[in-house]
Amino acid sequence: ETYESGKAKPIGAGLNGEYYVFVRRVSDIAGNLSTPNDEDKIATKDNIEYHKFGPYIFDNIKPTLTLNPNENKVWQTSHEVDVIIADENSGIASGATIQYAWSQSNTEEPSTWTTTTVTGYTAGDLQATATITGSSIHGVYYLWVKPVTISDKSGNTFTDTEVSGEFWFDNVRPKLEITANKPSPTNASSIIYTFTFDEPVTDFVAGDITVTNGTKLDNTFTKVSDEVYTIEITNNGTCVQKVEVAE
């Protein structure tokens, strides 16, 4: 490239990392070679002498944003996700701010967002984290995150919208149906009761069952599946038997 004496010209667009500038030594009409000053030194390459300036640090890489975890396919009442902002070169600028939304769609952008400022870091840090909690929702949801302001100290900005994988939320209590293997009334000495839940349960035990006018045979308590359980209950002669499950 051609440079005009006394006029500045930008260089290094798109470069990243540490670079030096080499300018070939020139001479005046009397043959005097240009001499180095306090900012450069002479370097030789292929028997040609150059002024060597630098190093110059270039940063044209924008910050990154990742979600950890990116998904959680375990039914829980709430989920926590760390939004991690990172910049490995000049570090994150102050005032990082994001918007987020939980949505049951991973293709249609939500209409309502929550804005939060990322805290707990100092300008120039290579990483900053904001923790987002999802709760009081039910079903399969996706976390959407987009920047309000995310930039590094070199002025590179992050502008993308990130969408997570699936997070499974369960905030609805299971429904229970209790049925008997004998019609009412009956003269049977015992009845087998079946307890059917509308979703899998993991902690249902014989001790959760309360009987009026009868005796539970705890050793007959059987798990048929994660949703279905049975138990045999004797009666107290002529009576109205009542079977309940603790909430």
mmCIF file of C-alpha atoms in Angstrom:
data_model
loop_
_atom_site.group_PDB
_atom_site.id
_atom_site.type_symbol
_atom_site.label_atom_id
_atom_site.label_comp_id
_atom_site.label_asym_id
_atom_site.label_seq_id
_atom_site.Cartn_x
_atom_site.Cartn_y
_atom_site.Cartn_z
ATOM 1 C CA GLU A 1 0.000 0.000 0.000
ATOM 2 C CA THR A 2 1.011 3.619 -0.517
ATOM 3 C CA TYR A 3 1.159 5.978 2.437
ATOM 4 C CA GLU A 4 1.459 9.733 2.263
ATOM 5 C CA SER A 5 3.910 11.425 4.577
ATOM 6 C CA GLY A 6 2.317 13.264 7.475
ATOM 7 C CA LYS A 7 -1.116 11.679 7.048
ATOM 8 C CA ALA A 8 -2.525 8.954 9.276
ATOM 9 C CA LYS A 9 -4.053 5.860 7.757
ATOM 10 C CA PRO A 10 -5.936 3.181 9.700
ATOM 11 C CA ILE A 11 -4.411 -0.283 9.595
ATOM 12 C CA GLY A 12 -5.226 -3.706 11.031
ATOM 13 C CA ALA A 13 -8.958 -3.857 10.355
ATOM 14 C CA GLY A 14 -10.197 -7.345 11.181
ATOM 15 C CA LEU A 15 -6.984 -8.425 12.907
ATOM 16 C CA ASN A 16 -6.931 -10.083 16.320
ATOM 17 C CA GLY A 17 -4.001 -10.492 18.635
ATOM 18 C CA GLU A 18 -0.534 -8.945 18.822
ATOM 19 C CA TYR A 19 1.024 -7.439 15.691
ATOM 20 C CA TYR A 20 4.012 -5.316 14.662
ATOM 21 C CA VAL A 21 4.308 -2.752 11.886
ATOM 22 C CA PHE A 22 7.390 -2.807 9.665
ATOM 23 C CA VAL A 23 8.235 0.289 7.607
ATOM 24 C CA ARG A 24 11.132 0.122 5.194
ATOM 25 C CA ARG A 25 13.972 2.553 5.895
ATOM 26 C CA VAL A 26 14.108 5.432 3.444
ATOM 27 C CA SER A 27 16.792 7.896 2.565
ATOM 28 C CA ASP A 28 16.860 11.552 1.682
ATOM 29 C CA ILE A 29 18.383 12.919 -1.506
ATOM 30 C CA ALA A 30 21.765 12.972 0.185
ATOM 31 C CA GLY A 31 21.540 9.270 0.937
ATOM 32 C CA ASN A 32 21.013 9.599 4.675
ATOM 33 C CA LEU A 33 18.954 6.662 5.974
ATOM 34 C CA SER A 34 16.036 7.263 8.282
ATOM 35 C CA THR A 35 16.941 6.658 11.918
ATOM 36 C CA PRO A 36 14.820 5.071 14.645
ATOM 37 C CA ASN A 37 13.318 7.086 17.469
ATOM 38 C CA ASP A 38 12.070 6.101 20.905
ATOM 39 C CA GLU A 39 9.065 4.250 19.446
ATOM 40 C CA ASP A 40 10.780 1.866 17.057
ATOM 41 C CA LYS A 41 13.917 -0.077 16.316
ATOM 42 C CA ILE A 42 15.621 -1.361 13.191
ATOM 43 C CA ALA A 43 14.863 -4.913 12.038
ATOM 44 C CA THR A 44 16.344 -6.703 9.051
ATOM 45 C CA LYS A 45 14.502 -9.118 6.780
ATOM 46 C CA ASP A 46 15.882 -10.508 3.501
ATOM 47 C CA ASN A 47 18.787 -8.064 3.816
ATOM 48 C CA ILE A 48 16.376 -5.126 3.880
ATOM 49 C CA GLU A 49 16.203 -2.872 6.901
ATOM 50 C CA TYR A 50 12.904 -1.812 8.389
ATOM 51 C CA HIS A 51 11.646 0.330 11.214
ATOM 52 C CA LYS A 52 9.795 -2.034 13.595
ATOM 53 C CA PHE A 53 6.921 -0.520 15.563
ATOM 54 C CA GLY A 54 4.807 -2.277 18.167
ATOM 55 C CA PRO A 55 3.472 -4.423 19.481
ATOM 56 C CA TYR A 56 -0.078 -3.322 18.710
ATOM 57 C CA ILE A 57 -2.953 -5.277 20.228
ATOM 58 C CA PHE A 58 -5.967 -5.766 17.949
ATOM 59 C CA ASP A 59 -9.353 -6.965 19.205
ATOM 60 C CA ASN A 60 -12.119 -7.495 16.662
ATOM 61 C CA ILE A 61 -13.818 -10.448 18.373
ATOM 62 C CA LYS A 62 -17.191 -9.779 19.969
ATOM 63 C CA PRO A 63 -18.086 -11.150 23.415
ATOM 64 C CA THR A 64 -19.850 -14.511 23.707
ATOM 65 C CA LEU A 65 -22.976 -15.529 25.604
ATOM 66 C CA THR A 66 -23.670 -19.103 26.699
ATOM 67 C CA LEU A 67 -26.322 -20.806 28.848
ATOM 68 C CA ASN A 68 -25.352 -23.334 31.506
ATOM 69 C CA PRO A 69 -27.083 -25.705 31.596
ATOM 70 C CA ASN A 70 -28.540 -25.347 28.123
ATOM 71 C CA GLU A 71 -31.338 -27.803 28.948
ATOM 72 C CA ASN A 72 -32.671 -29.965 31.770
ATOM 73 C CA LYS A 73 -35.099 -32.754 30.934
ATOM 74 C CA VAL A 74 -35.906 -33.592 34.542
ATOM 75 C CA TRP A 75 -39.291 -32.622 35.958
ATOM 76 C CA GLN A 76 -38.706 -30.003 38.657
ATOM 77 C CA THR A 77 -40.669 -27.165 40.222
ATOM 78 C CA SER A 78 -37.930 -24.695 39.238
ATOM 79 C CA HIS A 79 -34.757 -24.476 37.177
ATOM 80 C CA GLU A 80 -31.695 -22.219 37.433
ATOM 81 C CA VAL A 81 -29.642 -21.201 34.409
ATOM 82 C CA ASP A 82 -26.365 -19.284 34.417
ATOM 83 C CA VAL A 83 -26.048 -16.751 31.590
ATOM 84 C CA ILE A 84 -22.285 -16.549 31.047
ATOM 85 C CA ILE A 85 -20.858 -13.540 29.188
ATOM 86 C CA ALA A 86 -17.210 -13.861 28.228
ATOM 87 C CA ASP A 87 -14.554 -11.928 26.328
ATOM 88 C CA GLU A 88 -11.058 -13.342 26.173
ATOM 89 C CA ASN A 89 -9.304 -10.269 24.796
ATOM 90 C CA SER A 90 -10.063 -6.811 26.183
ATOM 91 C CA GLY A 91 -12.611 -7.973 28.757
ATOM 92 C CA ILE A 92 -16.259 -7.074 29.298
ATOM 93 C CA ALA A 93 -17.278 -3.418 29.437
ATOM 94 C CA SER A 94 -19.281 -2.126 32.368
ATOM 95 C CA GLY A 95 -23.060 -1.987 32.292
ATOM 96 C CA ALA A 96 -23.803 -5.376 30.718
ATOM 97 C CA THR A 97 -27.583 -5.752 30.579
ATOM 98 C CA ILE A 98 -29.748 -8.561 29.206
ATOM 99 C CA GLN A 99 -33.378 -9.426 28.633
ATOM 100 C CA TYR A 100 -34.828 -12.895 29.137
ATOM 101 C CA ALA A 101 -38.119 -14.740 28.795
ATOM 102 C CA TRP A 102 -39.423 -18.266 29.388
ATOM 103 C CA SER A 103 -41.529 -19.508 26.472
ATOM 104 C CA GLN A 104 -43.107 -22.775 25.330
ATOM 105 C CA SER A 105 -41.969 -21.946 21.782
ATOM 106 C CA ASN A 106 -38.383 -22.079 20.588
ATOM 107 C CA THR A 107 -39.197 -20.476 17.225
ATOM 108 C CA GLU A 108 -41.574 -17.573 17.931
ATOM 109 C CA GLU A 109 -39.944 -14.751 19.862
ATOM 110 C CA PRO A 110 -41.710 -13.912 23.154
ATOM 111 C CA SER A 111 -43.679 -10.680 23.427
ATOM 112 C CA THR A 112 -42.839 -10.060 27.096
ATOM 113 C CA TRP A 113 -39.286 -9.819 28.425
ATOM 114 C CA THR A 114 -37.638 -9.217 31.796
ATOM 115 C CA THR A 115 -34.605 -6.894 31.899
ATOM 116 C CA THR A 116 -31.748 -7.488 34.321
ATOM 117 C CA THR A 117 -28.356 -5.877 34.798
ATOM 118 C CA VAL A 118 -25.400 -8.228 35.134
ATOM 119 C CA THR A 119 -23.656 -7.599 38.457
ATOM 120 C CA GLY A 120 -20.708 -9.001 40.376
ATOM 121 C CA TYR A 121 -17.971 -8.151 37.890
ATOM 122 C CA THR A 122 -15.560 -5.303 37.165
ATOM 123 C CA ALA A 123 -15.029 -3.760 33.728
ATOM 124 C CA GLY A 124 -12.218 -5.651 32.079
ATOM 125 C CA ASP A 125 -13.078 -9.000 33.650
ATOM 126 C CA LEU A 126 -13.008 -11.851 31.161
ATOM 127 C CA GLN A 127 -16.287 -13.350 32.402
ATOM 128 C CA ALA A 128 -19.516 -12.280 34.082
ATOM 129 C CA THR A 129 -22.513 -14.393 35.113
ATOM 130 C CA ALA A 130 -26.197 -13.702 35.690
ATOM 131 C CA THR A 131 -28.357 -16.458 37.182
ATOM 132 C CA ILE A 132 -31.937 -16.776 35.920
ATOM 133 C CA THR A 133 -34.531 -18.805 37.796
ATOM 134 C CA GLY A 134 -37.689 -20.212 36.234
ATOM 135 C CA SER A 135 -40.553 -21.184 38.545
ATOM 136 C CA SER A 136 -44.364 -21.211 38.875
ATOM 137 C CA ILE A 137 -44.739 -22.474 35.299
ATOM 138 C CA HIS A 138 -45.774 -25.920 34.086
ATOM 139 C CA GLY A 139 -44.750 -27.904 31.050
ATOM 140 C CA VAL A 140 -41.822 -27.763 28.620
ATOM 141 C CA TYR A 141 -40.240 -24.305 28.342
ATOM 142 C CA TYR A 142 -37.323 -22.661 26.539
ATOM 143 C CA LEU A 143 -35.212 -19.803 27.877
ATOM 144 C CA TRP A 144 -34.711 -16.863 25.503
ATOM 145 C CA VAL A 145 -31.887 -14.394 26.220
ATOM 146 C CA LYS A 146 -30.926 -11.317 24.221
ATOM 147 C CA PRO A 147 -28.668 -8.340 24.929
ATOM 148 C CA VAL A 148 -29.698 -4.846 25.839
ATOM 149 C CA THR A 149 -26.037 -3.859 26.119
ATOM 150 C CA ILE A 150 -23.189 -6.362 25.912
ATOM 151 C CA SER A 151 -19.820 -5.092 24.689
ATOM 152 C CA ASP A 152 -16.141 -5.472 25.397
ATOM 153 C CA LYS A 153 -13.696 -2.702 26.249
ATOM 154 C CA SER A 154 -12.632 -2.511 22.607
ATOM 155 C CA GLY A 155 -16.173 -1.639 21.531
ATOM 156 C CA ASN A 156 -17.160 -4.983 19.989
ATOM 157 C CA THR A 157 -20.814 -5.767 20.726
ATOM 158 C CA PHE A 158 -22.794 -8.980 21.113
ATOM 159 C CA THR A 159 -26.147 -8.721 19.295
ATOM 160 C CA ASP A 160 -27.483 -12.278 18.935
ATOM 161 C CA THR A 161 -30.492 -13.883 20.623
ATOM 162 C CA GLU A 162 -29.863 -17.207 22.350
ATOM 163 C CA VAL A 163 -32.542 -19.886 22.792
ATOM 164 C CA SER A 164 -32.013 -22.829 25.130
ATOM 165 C CA GLY A 165 -33.034 -26.435 24.832
ATOM 166 C CA GLU A 166 -35.920 -27.920 26.816
ATOM 167 C CA PHE A 167 -36.491 -27.324 30.527
ATOM 168 C CA TRP A 168 -39.201 -29.453 32.145
ATOM 169 C CA PHE A 169 -41.320 -27.737 34.813
ATOM 170 C CA ASP A 170 -43.867 -29.530 36.996
ATOM 171 C CA ASN A 171 -45.921 -27.271 39.262
ATOM 172 C CA VAL A 172 -49.256 -29.125 39.144
ATOM 173 C CA ARG A 173 -50.120 -31.664 41.846
ATOM 174 C CA PRO A 174 -50.942 -35.182 40.587
ATOM 175 C CA LYS A 175 -54.589 -36.255 40.471
ATOM 176 C CA LEU A 176 -55.633 -39.543 42.075
ATOM 177 C CA GLU A 177 -58.474 -41.966 41.371
ATOM 178 C CA ILE A 178 -59.250 -44.776 43.857
ATOM 179 C CA THR A 179 -61.202 -47.849 42.630
ATOM 180 C CA ALA A 180 -62.206 -51.152 44.278
ATOM 181 C CA ASN A 181 -62.332 -54.655 42.821
ATOM 182 C CA LYS A 182 -65.695 -55.337 44.490
ATOM 183 C CA PRO A 183 -69.006 -53.555 43.916
ATOM 184 C CA SER A 184 -70.744 -51.670 46.700
ATOM 185 C CA PRO A 185 -72.392 -53.132 48.710
ATOM 186 C CA THR A 186 -70.420 -56.381 49.091
ATOM 187 C CA ASN A 187 -70.043 -59.164 51.636
ATOM 188 C CA ALA A 188 -66.402 -59.775 50.748
ATOM 189 C CA SER A 189 -64.045 -60.032 53.716
ATOM 190 C CA SER A 190 -61.441 -57.919 51.945
ATOM 191 C CA ILE A 191 -61.190 -55.563 48.989
ATOM 192 C CA ILE A 192 -58.281 -54.771 46.709
ATOM 193 C CA TYR A 193 -58.070 -51.035 46.085
ATOM 194 C CA THR A 194 -56.269 -49.545 43.084
ATOM 195 C CA PHE A 195 -54.720 -46.080 43.254
ATOM 196 C CA THR A 196 -54.206 -44.505 39.826
ATOM 197 C CA PHE A 197 -52.323 -41.215 39.433
ATOM 198 C CA ASP A 198 -52.469 -39.090 36.281
ATOM 199 C CA GLU A 199 -48.657 -38.799 36.216
ATOM 200 C CA PRO A 200 -45.696 -40.747 37.629
ATOM 201 C CA VAL A 201 -45.136 -40.442 41.395
ATOM 202 C CA THR A 202 -42.051 -41.576 43.260
ATOM 203 C CA ASP A 203 -42.837 -41.420 46.970
ATOM 204 C CA PHE A 204 -46.272 -43.045 47.416
ATOM 205 C CA VAL A 205 -46.200 -45.651 50.218
ATOM 206 C CA ALA A 206 -48.717 -47.691 52.220
ATOM 207 C CA GLY A 207 -48.349 -45.257 55.110
ATOM 208 C CA ASP A 208 -50.006 -42.553 52.986
ATOM 209 C CA ILE A 209 -53.280 -44.542 53.003
ATOM 210 C CA THR A 210 -55.806 -44.042 55.798
ATOM 211 C CA VAL A 211 -58.695 -46.543 56.362
ATOM 212 C CA THR A 212 -61.912 -46.137 58.329
ATOM 213 C CA ASN A 213 -63.665 -49.424 59.294
ATOM 214 C CA GLY A 214 -60.967 -51.712 58.004
ATOM 215 C CA THR A 215 -57.368 -52.832 58.275
ATOM 216 C CA LYS A 216 -54.625 -52.314 55.681
ATOM 217 C CA LEU A 217 -52.539 -55.318 54.816
ATOM 218 C CA ASP A 218 -49.333 -53.404 54.290
ATOM 219 C CA ASN A 219 -47.508 -56.438 52.976
ATOM 220 C CA THR A 220 -49.892 -56.487 49.990
ATOM 221 C CA PHE A 221 -49.001 -52.962 48.922
ATOM 222 C CA THR A 222 -47.809 -53.283 45.319
ATOM 223 C CA LYS A 223 -46.340 -50.850 42.846
ATOM 224 C CA VAL A 224 -47.754 -51.821 39.457
ATOM 225 C CA SER A 225 -46.140 -48.860 37.713
ATOM 226 C CA ASP A 226 -45.054 -45.299 38.520
ATOM 227 C CA GLU A 227 -48.729 -44.323 38.169
ATOM 228 C CA VAL A 228 -50.600 -47.367 39.574
ATOM 229 C CA TYR A 229 -50.492 -48.981 43.050
ATOM 230 C CA THR A 230 -52.684 -51.560 44.820
ATOM 231 C CA ILE A 231 -53.328 -52.737 48.390
ATOM 232 C CA GLU A 232 -55.700 -55.218 50.084
ATOM 233 C CA ILE A 233 -57.876 -53.975 52.948
ATOM 234 C CA THR A 234 -60.078 -56.102 55.237
ATOM 235 C CA ASN A 235 -63.352 -54.789 56.656
ATOM 236 C CA ASN A 236 -64.894 -54.593 60.127
ATOM 237 C CA GLY A 237 -68.048 -56.544 59.347
ATOM 238 C CA THR A 238 -71.149 -54.612 58.421
ATOM 239 C CA CYS A 239 -69.886 -51.096 57.923
ATOM 240 C CA VAL A 240 -69.214 -48.279 55.546
ATOM 241 C CA GLN A 241 -65.551 -48.396 54.668
ATOM 242 C CA LYS A 242 -63.662 -45.238 53.783
ATOM 243 C CA VAL A 243 -60.207 -45.123 52.112
ATOM 244 C CA GLU A 244 -58.277 -41.865 51.862
ATOM 245 C CA VAL A 245 -54.792 -40.722 50.817
ATOM 246 C CA ALA A 246 -52.944 -37.995 52.663
ATOM 247 C CA GLU A 247 -52.247 -34.878 50.627
#
